[in-house]
Each structure stands twice: as C-alpha cells, then as structure tokens.
Amino acid sequence: MRPARRRNRLSTRRWLAALLAVGTAAAGAAEIATAPIKHLYDLTRGSEGALSLPSDVAVSDAGRVYVVDSGHHRVAAFDRAGKPLFTVGQPGAAAAQFRNPVGIGVDDNGWFYVADKDNHRIQAFDGDGRWQRSIAVTVEGKPAAPIDVAADRQGRLYVTTNNHRVLVYDAQGRLLRQWGGEGSNEGEFRYPATVALDRAGLIYVVDVLNTRVQAFDAGGKFIIGVGEWGVLPGQFVRPKGVATDARGRVYVADSYLDVIEVFDEQRHFMYVLGQSGKPQRFVSAGGIALDSAGRLYVAEMLKHQVSVYELGP
C-alpha cells in the first residue's frame, strides 16, 4: 500500500473511532441495550491446515459447518463439535477449484453452494463435498462476479453480484429473474454483499455502501429496509453479514464497528450482542450464520477464524 493511501485509511479509522465515541455518548446516560452470548469455541484449522481470511460460513440442518477459506481458495467442512471433516478446492478454474471464493449457502438437502467470484460462477456440492454442477453468472451477456448465494425451500438460488444485482436461478441453474442496479433508491444497490432468507421467505440483502439491509419478497419486490448510516444503535458504517433466526429476528454484522446488531420481526433495533451494556467486539466480522440450536457463527476474517457462540434465550 502506498504511504498516502495508508495515511488516509488510518485517518479514516481514527475519525470513525472518534465518531463512535461521540455517538455512544450521544445515546444518553442509559447503557446500550445488549444481550448476552457465550463463547463456545473457534474454528481455526480445517482438515488441510489453518484457515486464512475466512469470508463466510453456512450451517446445514444436519449440523455440518462450511467455511469459505478464501485465502486458500477452498472450503473447509466441520462437524457441529468443531472437528474438521474435509476440505474442497484449490486455486484454479476447473470443477471444484476456485479463484477468490467469497460467499456460501446451503439448501434443505444439505448441498452447499459457493460464490466463486473470479471464475464468475456458482459451484454446487453435495453435503460430503462431491462436485455436482457449475452455474455461469452473467449480467446482460457479460460475466459477473458473484459475492454470495442463498437457497430457498424450493431450491431457488439468490445470488448477489459486483454489478449491483440480485440474480435468481432455479435448481437446474436457469436464470428466472433479476433486480437491482446501481443507486440508493429502494431496490437499488451499491455493492450488495451477503444474502439470507427468513422462515417467511423474505430475502435480506446487505447493501454495503448504502449502509443498510434491504428485504424483498421472492419476486424482487422491496418490502422493508433495515438500518442507515451512523454509529448509534440501529445504524451501520460497513455492514457485511446478515442472518435470521426462527423468531424472525435479523442479525447484522458491521465489519467497521466490530459489532453485531439485532432487529426484531418489525425490523426495529433490539440490542447489540454483548454483556451489561458493553458490546462484544469482533475482528472484521464478515459472513455470519445461525443454526437450529441457537448457535451463532461469525467469520472473523483478519483473525483467520470462525468464532462460535451460544445465544441467550
């Protein structure tokens, strides 16, 4: 990195730290609402060695945990206790190879899908890591870089791309519809990132540079927005990860403020994960996931691990 760019980045971080301090004070004398979490363990090593820059995590209904080990261009699988099971991938463009994978999702059958960004495709694997198919990702006839992928109960895949779109494919990889475009209006994006679905079938998309999360129905109709720019509770600076639980609550990871905020089923701010008014701080939190047992999985990229927590009631 050039010295000027490094100074600019450090200046930005100092400015944000000062703004956060001011914002916290401006929240009033009352403590920030928090909800407790209990650290269980960390995923730091897969079956083929240490993780490097893990960007996303997904958990199947059977309890298999899949981590995008993006620094090594592969996916590492673990069981529910954190035991490494297998690793899929290496740098390349052939089947089961990756070039800078970013996001991952699982379907109801236990298959996992990887956003293979620089190969401009989604790769599908069964739950044991056997390659099944690839889906070329294009927008207006040109290759596009997928950022994340999520599957609904009908087997449809929702894919975010670097050119500000959400693409929807059927189970065979046929493009059904798309929506978006660059902008800040409802239904537009400035670099959509992670995507998650709730039990009602709504699709939540992290709209990174617009500092918000947008929710849509399966047809792409805008339903509601979550969050806005800022450092107060319910606001974001650099949202990255999103997940939903069985009660309809929405969890959003902010990779700049290093916190995870939780919103209720009406998308109102509830609390920050932490203890006694003190937020739990994460390190460059990226993708997050929740399992059926109430566990939270956080991909902490610059810490080179996925942290696993038990959520409170």
PDB file of C-alpha atoms in Angstrom:
ATOM      1  CA  MET A   1       0.000   0.000   0.000  1.00  0.00           C
ATOM      2  CA  ARG A   2       1.257   3.462  -0.877  1.00  0.00           C
ATOM      3  CA  PRO A   3       2.074   5.699   2.138  1.00  0.00           C
ATOM      4  CA  ALA A   4      -0.589   8.269   1.220  1.00  0.00           C
ATOM      5  CA  ARG A   5      -3.293   5.605   0.978  1.00  0.00           C
ATOM      6  CA  ARG A   6      -2.195   4.119   4.288  1.00  0.00           C
ATOM      7  CA  ARG A   7      -2.369   7.540   5.961  1.00  0.00           C
ATOM      8  CA  ASN A   8      -5.813   8.089   4.503  1.00  0.00           C
ATOM      9  CA  ARG A   9      -7.047   4.753   5.805  1.00  0.00           C
ATOM     10  CA  LEU A  10      -5.594   5.369   9.269  1.00  0.00           C
ATOM     11  CA  SER A  11      -7.115   8.842   9.316  1.00  0.00           C
ATOM     12  CA  THR A  12     -10.487   7.375   8.398  1.00  0.00           C
ATOM     13  CA  ARG A  13     -10.282   4.812  11.175  1.00  0.00           C
ATOM     14  CA  ARG A  14      -9.310   7.463  13.743  1.00  0.00           C
ATOM     15  CA  TRP A  15     -12.172   9.643  12.570  1.00  0.00           C
ATOM     16  CA  LEU A  16     -14.613   6.747  12.850  1.00  0.00           C
ATOM     17  CA  ALA A  17     -13.316   5.847  16.307  1.00  0.00           C
ATOM     18  CA  ALA A  18     -13.858   9.438  17.446  1.00  0.00           C
ATOM     19  CA  LEU A  19     -17.296   9.491  15.847  1.00  0.00           C
ATOM     20  CA  LEU A  20     -18.206   6.236  17.562  1.00  0.00           C
ATOM     21  CA  ALA A  21     -17.201   7.668  20.917  1.00  0.00           C
ATOM     22  CA  VAL A  22     -19.312  10.761  20.289  1.00  0.00           C
ATOM     23  CA  GLY A  23     -22.219   8.670  19.071  1.00  0.00           C
ATOM     24  CA  THR A  24     -22.094   6.423  22.116  1.00  0.00           C
ATOM     25  CA  ALA A  25     -22.142   9.445  24.395  1.00  0.00           C
ATOM     26  CA  ALA A  26     -24.984  10.934  22.383  1.00  0.00           C
ATOM     27  CA  ALA A  27     -27.032   7.805  23.013  1.00  0.00           C
ATOM     28  CA  GLY A  28     -27.621   9.212  26.503  1.00  0.00           C
ATOM     29  CA  ALA A  29     -26.816   8.175  30.010  1.00  0.00           C
ATOM     30  CA  ALA A  30     -28.565   4.815  29.596  1.00  0.00           C
ATOM     31  CA  GLU A  31     -26.383   1.896  28.588  1.00  0.00           C
ATOM     32  CA  ILE A  32     -26.651   0.476  25.088  1.00  0.00           C
ATOM     33  CA  ALA A  33     -29.060  -2.441  25.142  1.00  0.00           C
ATOM     34  CA  THR A  34     -27.147  -5.717  24.966  1.00  0.00           C
ATOM     35  CA  ALA A  35     -27.987  -9.408  25.008  1.00  0.00           C
ATOM     36  CA  PRO A  36     -25.525 -11.977  26.345  1.00  0.00           C
ATOM     37  CA  ILE A  37     -23.685 -14.531  24.264  1.00  0.00           C
ATOM     38  CA  LYS A  38     -21.384 -17.319  25.450  1.00  0.00           C
ATOM     39  CA  HIS A  39     -18.220 -18.177  23.565  1.00  0.00           C
ATOM     40  CA  LEU A  40     -18.015 -21.898  22.819  1.00  0.00           C
ATOM     41  CA  TYR A  41     -15.017 -22.474  20.549  1.00  0.00           C
ATOM     42  CA  ASP A  42     -13.193 -21.213  17.465  1.00  0.00           C
ATOM     43  CA  LEU A  43     -12.681 -22.852  14.102  1.00  0.00           C
ATOM     44  CA  THR A  44      -9.082 -22.115  13.169  1.00  0.00           C
ATOM     45  CA  ARG A  45      -7.849 -25.203  11.328  1.00  0.00           C
ATOM     46  CA  GLY A  46      -9.500 -27.362   8.694  1.00  0.00           C
ATOM     47  CA  SER A  47      -8.510 -30.833   7.589  1.00  0.00           C
ATOM     48  CA  GLU A  48      -5.705 -29.353   5.454  1.00  0.00           C
ATOM     49  CA  GLY A  49      -4.338 -26.688   7.767  1.00  0.00           C
ATOM     50  CA  ALA A  50      -5.015 -23.270   9.236  1.00  0.00           C
ATOM     51  CA  LEU A  51      -7.761 -21.056   7.864  1.00  0.00           C
ATOM     52  CA  SER A  52      -6.792 -17.886   6.025  1.00  0.00           C
ATOM     53  CA  LEU A  53      -9.163 -14.924   5.654  1.00  0.00           C
ATOM     54  CA  PRO A  54     -12.419 -16.856   6.116  1.00  0.00           C
ATOM     55  CA  SER A  55     -15.102 -14.741   4.473  1.00  0.00           C
ATOM     56  CA  ASP A  56     -18.356 -16.619   5.053  1.00  0.00           C
ATOM     57  CA  VAL A  57     -19.906 -19.563   6.894  1.00  0.00           C
ATOM     58  CA  ALA A  58     -23.025 -21.687   6.438  1.00  0.00           C
ATOM     59  CA  VAL A  59     -24.601 -24.441   8.546  1.00  0.00           C
ATOM     60  CA  SER A  60     -26.766 -27.280   7.244  1.00  0.00           C
ATOM     61  CA  ASP A  61     -29.818 -28.681   9.031  1.00  0.00           C
ATOM     62  CA  ALA A  62     -27.711 -31.750   9.801  1.00  0.00           C
ATOM     63  CA  GLY A  63     -25.197 -29.594  11.689  1.00  0.00           C
ATOM     64  CA  ARG A  64     -22.409 -29.540   9.107  1.00  0.00           C
ATOM     65  CA  VAL A  65     -20.475 -26.266   9.124  1.00  0.00           C
ATOM     66  CA  TYR A  66     -18.977 -24.998   5.862  1.00  0.00           C
ATOM     67  CA  VAL A  67     -16.396 -22.189   5.883  1.00  0.00           C
ATOM     68  CA  VAL A  68     -15.126 -20.272   2.860  1.00  0.00           C
ATOM     69  CA  ASP A  69     -11.362 -20.392   3.421  1.00  0.00           C
ATOM     70  CA  SER A  70     -10.892 -17.618   0.906  1.00  0.00           C
ATOM     71  CA  GLY A  71      -7.161 -17.069   1.453  1.00  0.00           C
ATOM     72  CA  HIS A  72      -6.567 -20.656   0.326  1.00  0.00           C
ATOM     73  CA  HIS A  73      -9.257 -20.733  -2.409  1.00  0.00           C
ATOM     74  CA  ARG A  74     -11.132 -23.608  -0.789  1.00  0.00           C
ATOM     75  CA  VAL A  75     -13.976 -24.631   1.535  1.00  0.00           C
ATOM     76  CA  ALA A  76     -13.393 -26.331   4.892  1.00  0.00           C
ATOM     77  CA  ALA A  77     -16.097 -28.513   6.462  1.00  0.00           C
ATOM     78  CA  PHE A  78     -16.555 -29.242  10.174  1.00  0.00           C
ATOM     79  CA  ASP A  79     -18.988 -31.162  12.344  1.00  0.00           C
ATOM     80  CA  ARG A  80     -21.112 -29.460  14.998  1.00  0.00           C
ATOM     81  CA  ALA A  81     -18.426 -30.017  17.651  1.00  0.00           C
ATOM     82  CA  GLY A  82     -15.804 -28.238  15.537  1.00  0.00           C
ATOM     83  CA  LYS A  83     -14.000 -31.355  14.286  1.00  0.00           C
ATOM     84  CA  PRO A  84     -12.552 -30.923  10.765  1.00  0.00           C
ATOM     85  CA  LEU A  85     -14.201 -33.249   8.244  1.00  0.00           C
ATOM     86  CA  PHE A  86     -12.866 -32.468   4.787  1.00  0.00           C
ATOM     87  CA  THR A  87     -11.633 -29.684   2.525  1.00  0.00           C
ATOM     88  CA  VAL A  88     -12.696 -28.940  -1.043  1.00  0.00           C
ATOM     89  CA  GLY A  89     -10.820 -26.879  -3.581  1.00  0.00           C
ATOM     90  CA  GLN A  90      -7.559 -25.315  -4.653  1.00  0.00           C
ATOM     91  CA  PRO A  91      -6.669 -22.368  -6.897  1.00  0.00           C
ATOM     92  CA  GLY A  92      -7.825 -22.857 -10.476  1.00  0.00           C
ATOM     93  CA  ALA A  93     -10.717 -22.764 -12.897  1.00  0.00           C
ATOM     94  CA  ALA A  94     -11.591 -26.456 -13.226  1.00  0.00           C
ATOM     95  CA  ALA A  95     -14.501 -28.121 -11.464  1.00  0.00           C
ATOM     96  CA  ALA A  96     -14.100 -27.959  -7.647  1.00  0.00           C
ATOM     97  CA  GLN A  97     -11.374 -25.330  -7.983  1.00  0.00           C
ATOM     98  CA  PHE A  98     -11.803 -21.678  -7.008  1.00  0.00           C
ATOM     99  CA  ARG A  99     -10.479 -18.219  -7.698  1.00  0.00           C
ATOM    100  CA  ASN A 100     -11.207 -15.973  -4.730  1.00  0.00           C
ATOM    101  CA  PRO A 101     -14.417 -17.552  -3.412  1.00  0.00           C
ATOM    102  CA  VAL A 102     -16.421 -15.236  -1.162  1.00  0.00           C
ATOM    103  CA  GLY A 103     -19.875 -16.440  -0.088  1.00  0.00           C
ATOM    104  CA  ILE A 104     -21.580 -19.740   0.663  1.00  0.00           C
ATOM    105  CA  GLY A 105     -25.086 -21.074   1.260  1.00  0.00           C
ATOM    106  CA  VAL A 106     -26.783 -24.404   1.968  1.00  0.00           C
ATOM    107  CA  ASP A 107     -30.138 -25.835   0.876  1.00  0.00           C
ATOM    108  CA  ASP A 108     -32.638 -28.095   2.616  1.00  0.00           C
ATOM    109  CA  ASN A 109     -30.968 -31.190   1.125  1.00  0.00           C
ATOM    110  CA  GLY A 110     -27.607 -30.314   2.671  1.00  0.00           C
ATOM    111  CA  TRP A 111     -25.946 -29.257  -0.580  1.00  0.00           C
ATOM    112  CA  PHE A 112     -23.701 -26.228  -0.364  1.00  0.00           C
ATOM    113  CA  TYR A 113     -23.192 -23.540  -2.988  1.00  0.00           C
ATOM    114  CA  VAL A 114     -20.083 -21.384  -3.339  1.00  0.00           C
ATOM    115  CA  ALA A 115     -19.832 -17.932  -4.909  1.00  0.00           C
ATOM    116  CA  ASP A 116     -16.663 -18.497  -6.952  1.00  0.00           C
ATOM    117  CA  LYS A 117     -16.090 -14.793  -7.576  1.00  0.00           C
ATOM    118  CA  ASP A 118     -13.262 -14.545 -10.079  1.00  0.00           C
ATOM    119  CA  ASN A 119     -14.391 -17.621 -12.004  1.00  0.00           C
ATOM    120  CA  HIS A 120     -17.789 -15.883 -12.430  1.00  0.00           C
ATOM    121  CA  ARG A 121     -19.803 -18.878 -11.347  1.00  0.00           C
ATOM    122  CA  ILE A 122     -21.649 -20.662  -8.562  1.00  0.00           C
ATOM    123  CA  GLN A 123     -20.395 -24.167  -7.784  1.00  0.00           C
ATOM    124  CA  ALA A 124     -22.696 -26.741  -6.181  1.00  0.00           C
ATOM    125  CA  PHE A 125     -21.557 -29.637  -3.973  1.00  0.00           C
ATOM    126  CA  ASP A 126     -23.404 -32.291  -2.028  1.00  0.00           C
ATOM    127  CA  GLY A 127     -23.050 -32.372   1.754  1.00  0.00           C
ATOM    128  CA  ASP A 128     -19.941 -34.572   1.549  1.00  0.00           C
ATOM    129  CA  GLY A 129     -18.128 -32.210  -0.805  1.00  0.00           C
ATOM    130  CA  ARG A 130     -18.722 -34.002  -4.090  1.00  0.00           C
ATOM    131  CA  TRP A 131     -18.959 -31.584  -7.010  1.00  0.00           C
ATOM    132  CA  GLN A 132     -22.360 -31.513  -8.725  1.00  0.00           C
ATOM    133  CA  ARG A 133     -22.554 -28.595 -11.149  1.00  0.00           C
ATOM    134  CA  SER A 134     -21.487 -25.060 -12.004  1.00  0.00           C
ATOM    135  CA  ILE A 135     -23.743 -22.133 -12.886  1.00  0.00           C
ATOM    136  CA  ALA A 136     -22.233 -19.370 -15.006  1.00  0.00           C
ATOM    137  CA  VAL A 137     -23.083 -15.923 -13.627  1.00  0.00           C
ATOM    138  CA  THR A 138     -23.686 -13.256 -16.263  1.00  0.00           C
ATOM    139  CA  VAL A 139     -25.450  -9.896 -16.410  1.00  0.00           C
ATOM    140  CA  GLU A 140     -26.509  -8.543 -19.816  1.00  0.00           C
ATOM    141  CA  GLY A 141     -24.440 -11.210 -21.522  1.00  0.00           C
ATOM    142  CA  LYS A 142     -21.210 -10.385 -19.703  1.00  0.00           C
ATOM    143  CA  PRO A 143     -19.516 -12.378 -16.906  1.00  0.00           C
ATOM    144  CA  ALA A 144     -20.339 -11.052 -13.451  1.00  0.00           C
ATOM    145  CA  ALA A 145     -18.642 -11.747 -10.112  1.00  0.00           C
ATOM    146  CA  PRO A 146     -20.922 -13.450  -7.581  1.00  0.00           C
ATOM    147  CA  ILE A 147     -20.475 -12.309  -3.990  1.00  0.00           C
ATOM    148  CA  ASP A 148     -22.904 -14.512  -2.063  1.00  0.00           C
ATOM    149  CA  VAL A 149     -25.583 -17.147  -2.595  1.00  0.00           C
ATOM    150  CA  ALA A 150     -28.566 -18.385  -0.593  1.00  0.00           C
ATOM    151  CA  ALA A 151     -31.115 -21.136  -1.324  1.00  0.00           C
ATOM    152  CA  ASP A 152     -34.841 -21.148  -0.550  1.00  0.00           C
ATOM    153  CA  ARG A 153     -37.100 -24.122   0.211  1.00  0.00           C
ATOM    154  CA  GLN A 154     -37.997 -24.502  -3.477  1.00  0.00           C
ATOM    155  CA  GLY A 155     -34.343 -24.845  -4.428  1.00  0.00           C
ATOM    156  CA  ARG A 156     -34.072 -21.393  -5.978  1.00  0.00           C
ATOM    157  CA  LEU A 157     -30.734 -19.650  -5.621  1.00  0.00           C
ATOM    158  CA  TYR A 158     -30.404 -15.937  -4.849  1.00  0.00           C
ATOM    159  CA  VAL A 159     -27.046 -14.551  -5.951  1.00  0.00           C
ATOM    160  CA  THR A 160     -25.611 -11.079  -5.315  1.00  0.00           C
ATOM    161  CA  THR A 161     -23.115  -9.685  -7.826  1.00  0.00           C
ATOM    162  CA  ASN A 162     -20.456  -6.999  -8.030  1.00  0.00           C
ATOM    163  CA  ASN A 163     -22.501  -5.061 -10.590  1.00  0.00           C
ATOM    164  CA  HIS A 164     -25.258  -4.267  -8.100  1.00  0.00           C
ATOM    165  CA  ARG A 165     -27.746  -7.019  -8.968  1.00  0.00           C
ATOM    166  CA  VAL A 166     -29.587  -9.900  -7.360  1.00  0.00           C
ATOM    167  CA  LEU A 167     -29.958 -12.868  -9.737  1.00  0.00           C
ATOM    168  CA  VAL A 168     -32.402 -15.732  -9.143  1.00  0.00           C
ATOM    169  CA  TYR A 169     -31.784 -19.222 -10.559  1.00  0.00           C
ATOM    170  CA  ASP A 170     -33.853 -22.387 -10.376  1.00  0.00           C
ATOM    171  CA  ALA A 171     -32.425 -25.659  -9.080  1.00  0.00           C
ATOM    172  CA  GLN A 172     -31.099 -26.537 -12.547  1.00  0.00           C
ATOM    173  CA  GLY A 173     -29.268 -23.233 -12.897  1.00  0.00           C
ATOM    174  CA  ARG A 174     -31.694 -21.445 -15.228  1.00  0.00           C
ATOM    175  CA  LEU A 175     -31.983 -17.706 -14.690  1.00  0.00           C
ATOM    176  CA  LEU A 176     -35.503 -16.837 -13.546  1.00  0.00           C
ATOM    177  CA  ARG A 177     -35.304 -13.130 -12.780  1.00  0.00           C
ATOM    178  CA  GLN A 178     -33.078 -10.348 -11.575  1.00  0.00           C
ATOM    179  CA  TRP A 179     -33.423  -6.964  -9.956  1.00  0.00           C
ATOM    180  CA  GLY A 180     -31.330  -4.067  -8.786  1.00  0.00           C
ATOM    181  CA  GLY A 181     -28.939  -1.686 -10.452  1.00  0.00           C
ATOM    182  CA  GLU A 182     -26.551   0.896  -9.077  1.00  0.00           C
ATOM    183  CA  GLY A 183     -28.178   3.572  -6.926  1.00  0.00           C
ATOM    184  CA  SER A 184     -29.531   4.421  -3.495  1.00  0.00           C
ATOM    185  CA  ASN A 185     -33.292   4.158  -4.064  1.00  0.00           C
ATOM    186  CA  GLU A 186     -35.353   1.245  -2.782  1.00  0.00           C
ATOM    187  CA  GLY A 187     -34.427  -1.850  -4.755  1.00  0.00           C
ATOM    188  CA  GLU A 188     -31.109  -0.400  -5.916  1.00  0.00           C
ATOM    189  CA  PHE A 189     -27.677  -1.251  -4.528  1.00  0.00           C
ATOM    190  CA  ARG A 190     -24.175  -0.033  -4.101  1.00  0.00           C
ATOM    191  CA  TYR A 191     -22.295  -3.342  -3.851  1.00  0.00           C
ATOM    192  CA  PRO A 192     -24.683  -5.899  -2.389  1.00  0.00           C
ATOM    193  CA  ALA A 193     -22.879  -8.466  -0.264  1.00  0.00           C
ATOM    194  CA  THR A 194     -24.259 -11.275   1.871  1.00  0.00           C
ATOM    195  CA  VAL A 195     -27.802 -12.539   1.429  1.00  0.00           C
ATOM    196  CA  ALA A 196     -30.043 -14.523   3.806  1.00  0.00           C
ATOM    197  CA  LEU A 197     -33.629 -15.805   3.853  1.00  0.00           C
ATOM    198  CA  ASP A 198     -36.072 -15.927   6.748  1.00  0.00           C
ATOM    199  CA  ARG A 199     -38.746 -18.529   7.514  1.00  0.00           C
ATOM    200  CA  ALA A 200     -41.382 -16.427   5.741  1.00  0.00           C
ATOM    201  CA  GLY A 201     -39.344 -16.437   2.529  1.00  0.00           C
ATOM    202  CA  LEU A 202     -38.150 -12.835   2.592  1.00  0.00           C
ATOM    203  CA  ILE A 203     -34.709 -12.211   1.087  1.00  0.00           C
ATOM    204  CA  TYR A 204     -32.373  -9.940   3.064  1.00  0.00           C
ATOM    205  CA  VAL A 205     -29.524  -8.317   1.154  1.00  0.00           C
ATOM    206  CA  VAL A 206     -26.680  -6.367   2.757  1.00  0.00           C
ATOM    207  CA  ASP A 207     -26.308  -3.169   0.720  1.00  0.00           C
ATOM    208  CA  VAL A 208     -22.766  -2.308   1.769  1.00  0.00           C
ATOM    209  CA  LEU A 209     -22.037   1.229   0.578  1.00  0.00           C
ATOM    210  CA  ASN A 210     -25.640   2.324   1.142  1.00  0.00           C
ATOM    211  CA  THR A 211     -25.110   1.129   4.768  1.00  0.00           C
ATOM    212  CA  ARG A 212     -28.380  -0.752   5.042  1.00  0.00           C
ATOM    213  CA  VAL A 213     -30.060  -4.103   4.624  1.00  0.00           C
ATOM    214  CA  GLN A 214     -32.946  -4.404   2.174  1.00  0.00           C
ATOM    215  CA  ALA A 215     -35.652  -7.086   2.360  1.00  0.00           C
ATOM    216  CA  PHE A 216     -37.542  -8.356  -0.696  1.00  0.00           C
ATOM    217  CA  ASP A 217     -40.156 -10.957  -1.479  1.00  0.00           C
ATOM    218  CA  ALA A 218     -39.308 -13.859  -3.797  1.00  0.00           C
ATOM    219  CA  GLY A 219     -40.341 -11.818  -6.820  1.00  0.00           C
ATOM    220  CA  GLY A 220     -37.930  -8.997  -6.025  1.00  0.00           C
ATOM    221  CA  LYS A 221     -40.490  -6.551  -4.611  1.00  0.00           C
ATOM    222  CA  PHE A 222     -38.982  -4.280  -1.962  1.00  0.00           C
ATOM    223  CA  ILE A 223     -40.604  -4.898   1.425  1.00  0.00           C
ATOM    224  CA  ILE A 224     -38.644  -3.032   4.092  1.00  0.00           C
ATOM    225  CA  GLY A 225     -35.231  -1.584   4.884  1.00  0.00           C
ATOM    226  CA  VAL A 226     -33.125  -2.177   7.977  1.00  0.00           C
ATOM    227  CA  GLY A 227     -30.651   0.379   9.312  1.00  0.00           C
ATOM    228  CA  GLU A 228     -28.999   3.505   7.969  1.00  0.00           C
ATOM    229  CA  TRP A 229     -25.604   5.210   8.068  1.00  0.00           C
ATOM    230  CA  GLY A 230     -24.326   6.187  11.521  1.00  0.00           C
ATOM    231  CA  VAL A 231     -22.763   4.956  14.747  1.00  0.00           C
ATOM    232  CA  LEU A 232     -25.794   4.917  17.044  1.00  0.00           C
ATOM    233  CA  PRO A 233     -27.759   1.749  17.838  1.00  0.00           C
ATOM    234  CA  GLY A 234     -29.633   0.617  14.737  1.00  0.00           C
ATOM    235  CA  GLN A 235     -27.137   2.276  12.382  1.00  0.00           C
ATOM    236  CA  PHE A 236     -24.202   0.926  10.344  1.00  0.00           C
ATOM    237  CA  VAL A 237     -20.863   2.061   8.961  1.00  0.00           C
ATOM    238  CA  ARG A 238     -19.851  -1.033   6.952  1.00  0.00           C
ATOM    239  CA  PRO A 239     -22.432  -3.840   7.207  1.00  0.00           C
ATOM    240  CA  LYS A 240     -21.196  -7.174   5.875  1.00  0.00           C
ATOM    241  CA  GLY A 241     -23.036 -10.190   7.320  1.00  0.00           C
ATOM    242  CA  VAL A 242     -26.744 -10.911   7.786  1.00  0.00           C
ATOM    243  CA  ALA A 243     -28.661 -13.848   9.266  1.00  0.00           C
ATOM    244  CA  THR A 244     -32.173 -14.518  10.563  1.00  0.00           C
ATOM    245  CA  ASP A 245     -33.464 -16.754  13.355  1.00  0.00           C
ATOM    246  CA  ALA A 246     -36.630 -18.819  13.811  1.00  0.00           C
ATOM    247  CA  ARG A 247     -38.394 -15.921  15.558  1.00  0.00           C
ATOM    248  CA  GLY A 248     -37.887 -13.582  12.627  1.00  0.00           C
ATOM    249  CA  ARG A 249     -35.121 -11.506  14.182  1.00  0.00           C
ATOM    250  CA  VAL A 250     -32.423 -10.123  11.906  1.00  0.00           C
ATOM    251  CA  TYR A 251     -28.724 -10.133  12.861  1.00  0.00           C
ATOM    252  CA  VAL A 252     -26.354  -7.742  11.080  1.00  0.00           C
ATOM    253  CA  ALA A 253     -22.555  -7.745  11.426  1.00  0.00           C
ATOM    254  CA  ASP A 254     -20.760  -4.408  10.996  1.00  0.00           C
ATOM    255  CA  SER A 255     -17.148  -5.012   9.995  1.00  0.00           C
ATOM    256  CA  TYR A 256     -16.045  -1.450  10.805  1.00  0.00           C
ATOM    257  CA  LEU A 257     -17.751  -1.008  14.161  1.00  0.00           C
ATOM    258  CA  ASP A 258     -16.921  -4.654  15.004  1.00  0.00           C
ATOM    259  CA  VAL A 259     -20.368  -5.376  16.458  1.00  0.00           C
ATOM    260  CA  ILE A 260     -23.445  -7.452  15.661  1.00  0.00           C
ATOM    261  CA  GLU A 261     -26.794  -5.699  15.973  1.00  0.00           C
ATOM    262  CA  VAL A 262     -30.146  -7.479  16.311  1.00  0.00           C
ATOM    263  CA  PHE A 263     -33.516  -6.263  14.998  1.00  0.00           C
ATOM    264  CA  ASP A 264     -36.968  -7.627  15.871  1.00  0.00           C
ATOM    265  CA  GLU A 265     -39.521  -9.025  13.426  1.00  0.00           C
ATOM    266  CA  GLN A 266     -40.744  -5.472  12.702  1.00  0.00           C
ATOM    267  CA  ARG A 267     -37.100  -4.581  11.850  1.00  0.00           C
ATOM    268  CA  HIS A 268     -36.733  -2.304  14.880  1.00  0.00           C
ATOM    269  CA  PHE A 269     -33.409  -2.247  16.723  1.00  0.00           C
ATOM    270  CA  MET A 270     -33.406  -4.505  19.795  1.00  0.00           C
ATOM    271  CA  TYR A 271     -29.842  -4.765  21.073  1.00  0.00           C
ATOM    272  CA  VAL A 272     -26.175  -5.336  20.358  1.00  0.00           C
ATOM    273  CA  LEU A 273     -24.659  -8.691  21.278  1.00  0.00           C
ATOM    274  CA  GLY A 274     -22.564  -8.197  24.398  1.00  0.00           C
ATOM    275  CA  GLN A 275     -22.704  -8.060  28.168  1.00  0.00           C
ATOM    276  CA  SER A 276     -24.114  -5.493  30.620  1.00  0.00           C
ATOM    277  CA  GLY A 277     -24.219  -2.605  28.174  1.00  0.00           C
ATOM    278  CA  LYS A 278     -20.799  -3.414  26.692  1.00  0.00           C
ATOM    279  CA  PRO A 279     -20.835  -4.667  23.082  1.00  0.00           C
ATOM    280  CA  GLN A 280     -18.930  -7.810  22.148  1.00  0.00           C
ATOM    281  CA  ARG A 281     -16.178  -6.723  19.751  1.00  0.00           C
ATOM    282  CA  PHE A 282     -15.349  -8.851  16.724  1.00  0.00           C
ATOM    283  CA  VAL A 283     -12.431  -8.554  14.298  1.00  0.00           C
ATOM    284  CA  SER A 284     -13.554  -7.720  10.737  1.00  0.00           C
ATOM    285  CA  ALA A 285     -16.751  -9.728  11.006  1.00  0.00           C
ATOM    286  CA  GLY A 286     -17.869 -10.889   7.568  1.00  0.00           C
ATOM    287  CA  GLY A 287     -20.435 -13.597   6.935  1.00  0.00           C
ATOM    288  CA  ILE A 288     -22.489 -14.886   9.857  1.00  0.00           C
ATOM    289  CA  ALA A 289     -24.823 -17.853  10.300  1.00  0.00           C
ATOM    290  CA  LEU A 290     -27.261 -19.245  12.864  1.00  0.00           C
ATOM    291  CA  ASP A 291     -28.077 -22.904  13.391  1.00  0.00           C
ATOM    292  CA  SER A 292     -31.240 -24.560  14.694  1.00  0.00           C
ATOM    293  CA  ALA A 293     -29.730 -24.940  18.162  1.00  0.00           C
ATOM    294  CA  GLY A 294     -29.271 -21.198  18.631  1.00  0.00           C
ATOM    295  CA  ARG A 295     -25.582 -21.040  17.877  1.00  0.00           C
ATOM    296  CA  LEU A 296     -24.036 -18.051  16.112  1.00  0.00           C
ATOM    297  CA  TYR A 297     -21.090 -18.487  13.744  1.00  0.00           C
ATOM    298  CA  VAL A 298     -19.018 -15.393  12.922  1.00  0.00           C
ATOM    299  CA  ALA A 299     -16.360 -15.318  10.187  1.00  0.00           C
ATOM    300  CA  GLU A 300     -13.678 -13.002  11.602  1.00  0.00           C
ATOM    301  CA  MET A 301     -11.540 -12.522   8.527  1.00  0.00           C
ATOM    302  CA  LEU A 302      -8.491 -10.750   9.934  1.00  0.00           C
ATOM    303  CA  LYS A 303      -8.447 -13.079  12.922  1.00  0.00           C
ATOM    304  CA  HIS A 304      -8.385 -16.041  10.500  1.00  0.00           C
ATOM    305  CA  GLN A 305     -11.092 -17.907  12.355  1.00  0.00           C
ATOM    306  CA  VAL A 306     -14.783 -18.555  12.699  1.00  0.00           C
ATOM    307  CA  SER A 307     -15.971 -17.875  16.252  1.00  0.00           C
ATOM    308  CA  VAL A 308     -18.865 -19.911  17.625  1.00  0.00           C
ATOM    309  CA  TYR A 309     -21.203 -18.578  20.306  1.00  0.00           C
ATOM    310  CA  GLU A 310     -24.264 -19.746  22.183  1.00  0.00           C
ATOM    311  CA  LEU A 311     -27.028 -17.154  22.168  1.00  0.00           C
ATOM    312  CA  GLY A 312     -29.103 -16.365  25.207  1.00  0.00           C
ATOM    313  CA  PRO A 313     -32.855 -17.110  25.367  1.00  0.00           C
TER     314      PRO A 313
END
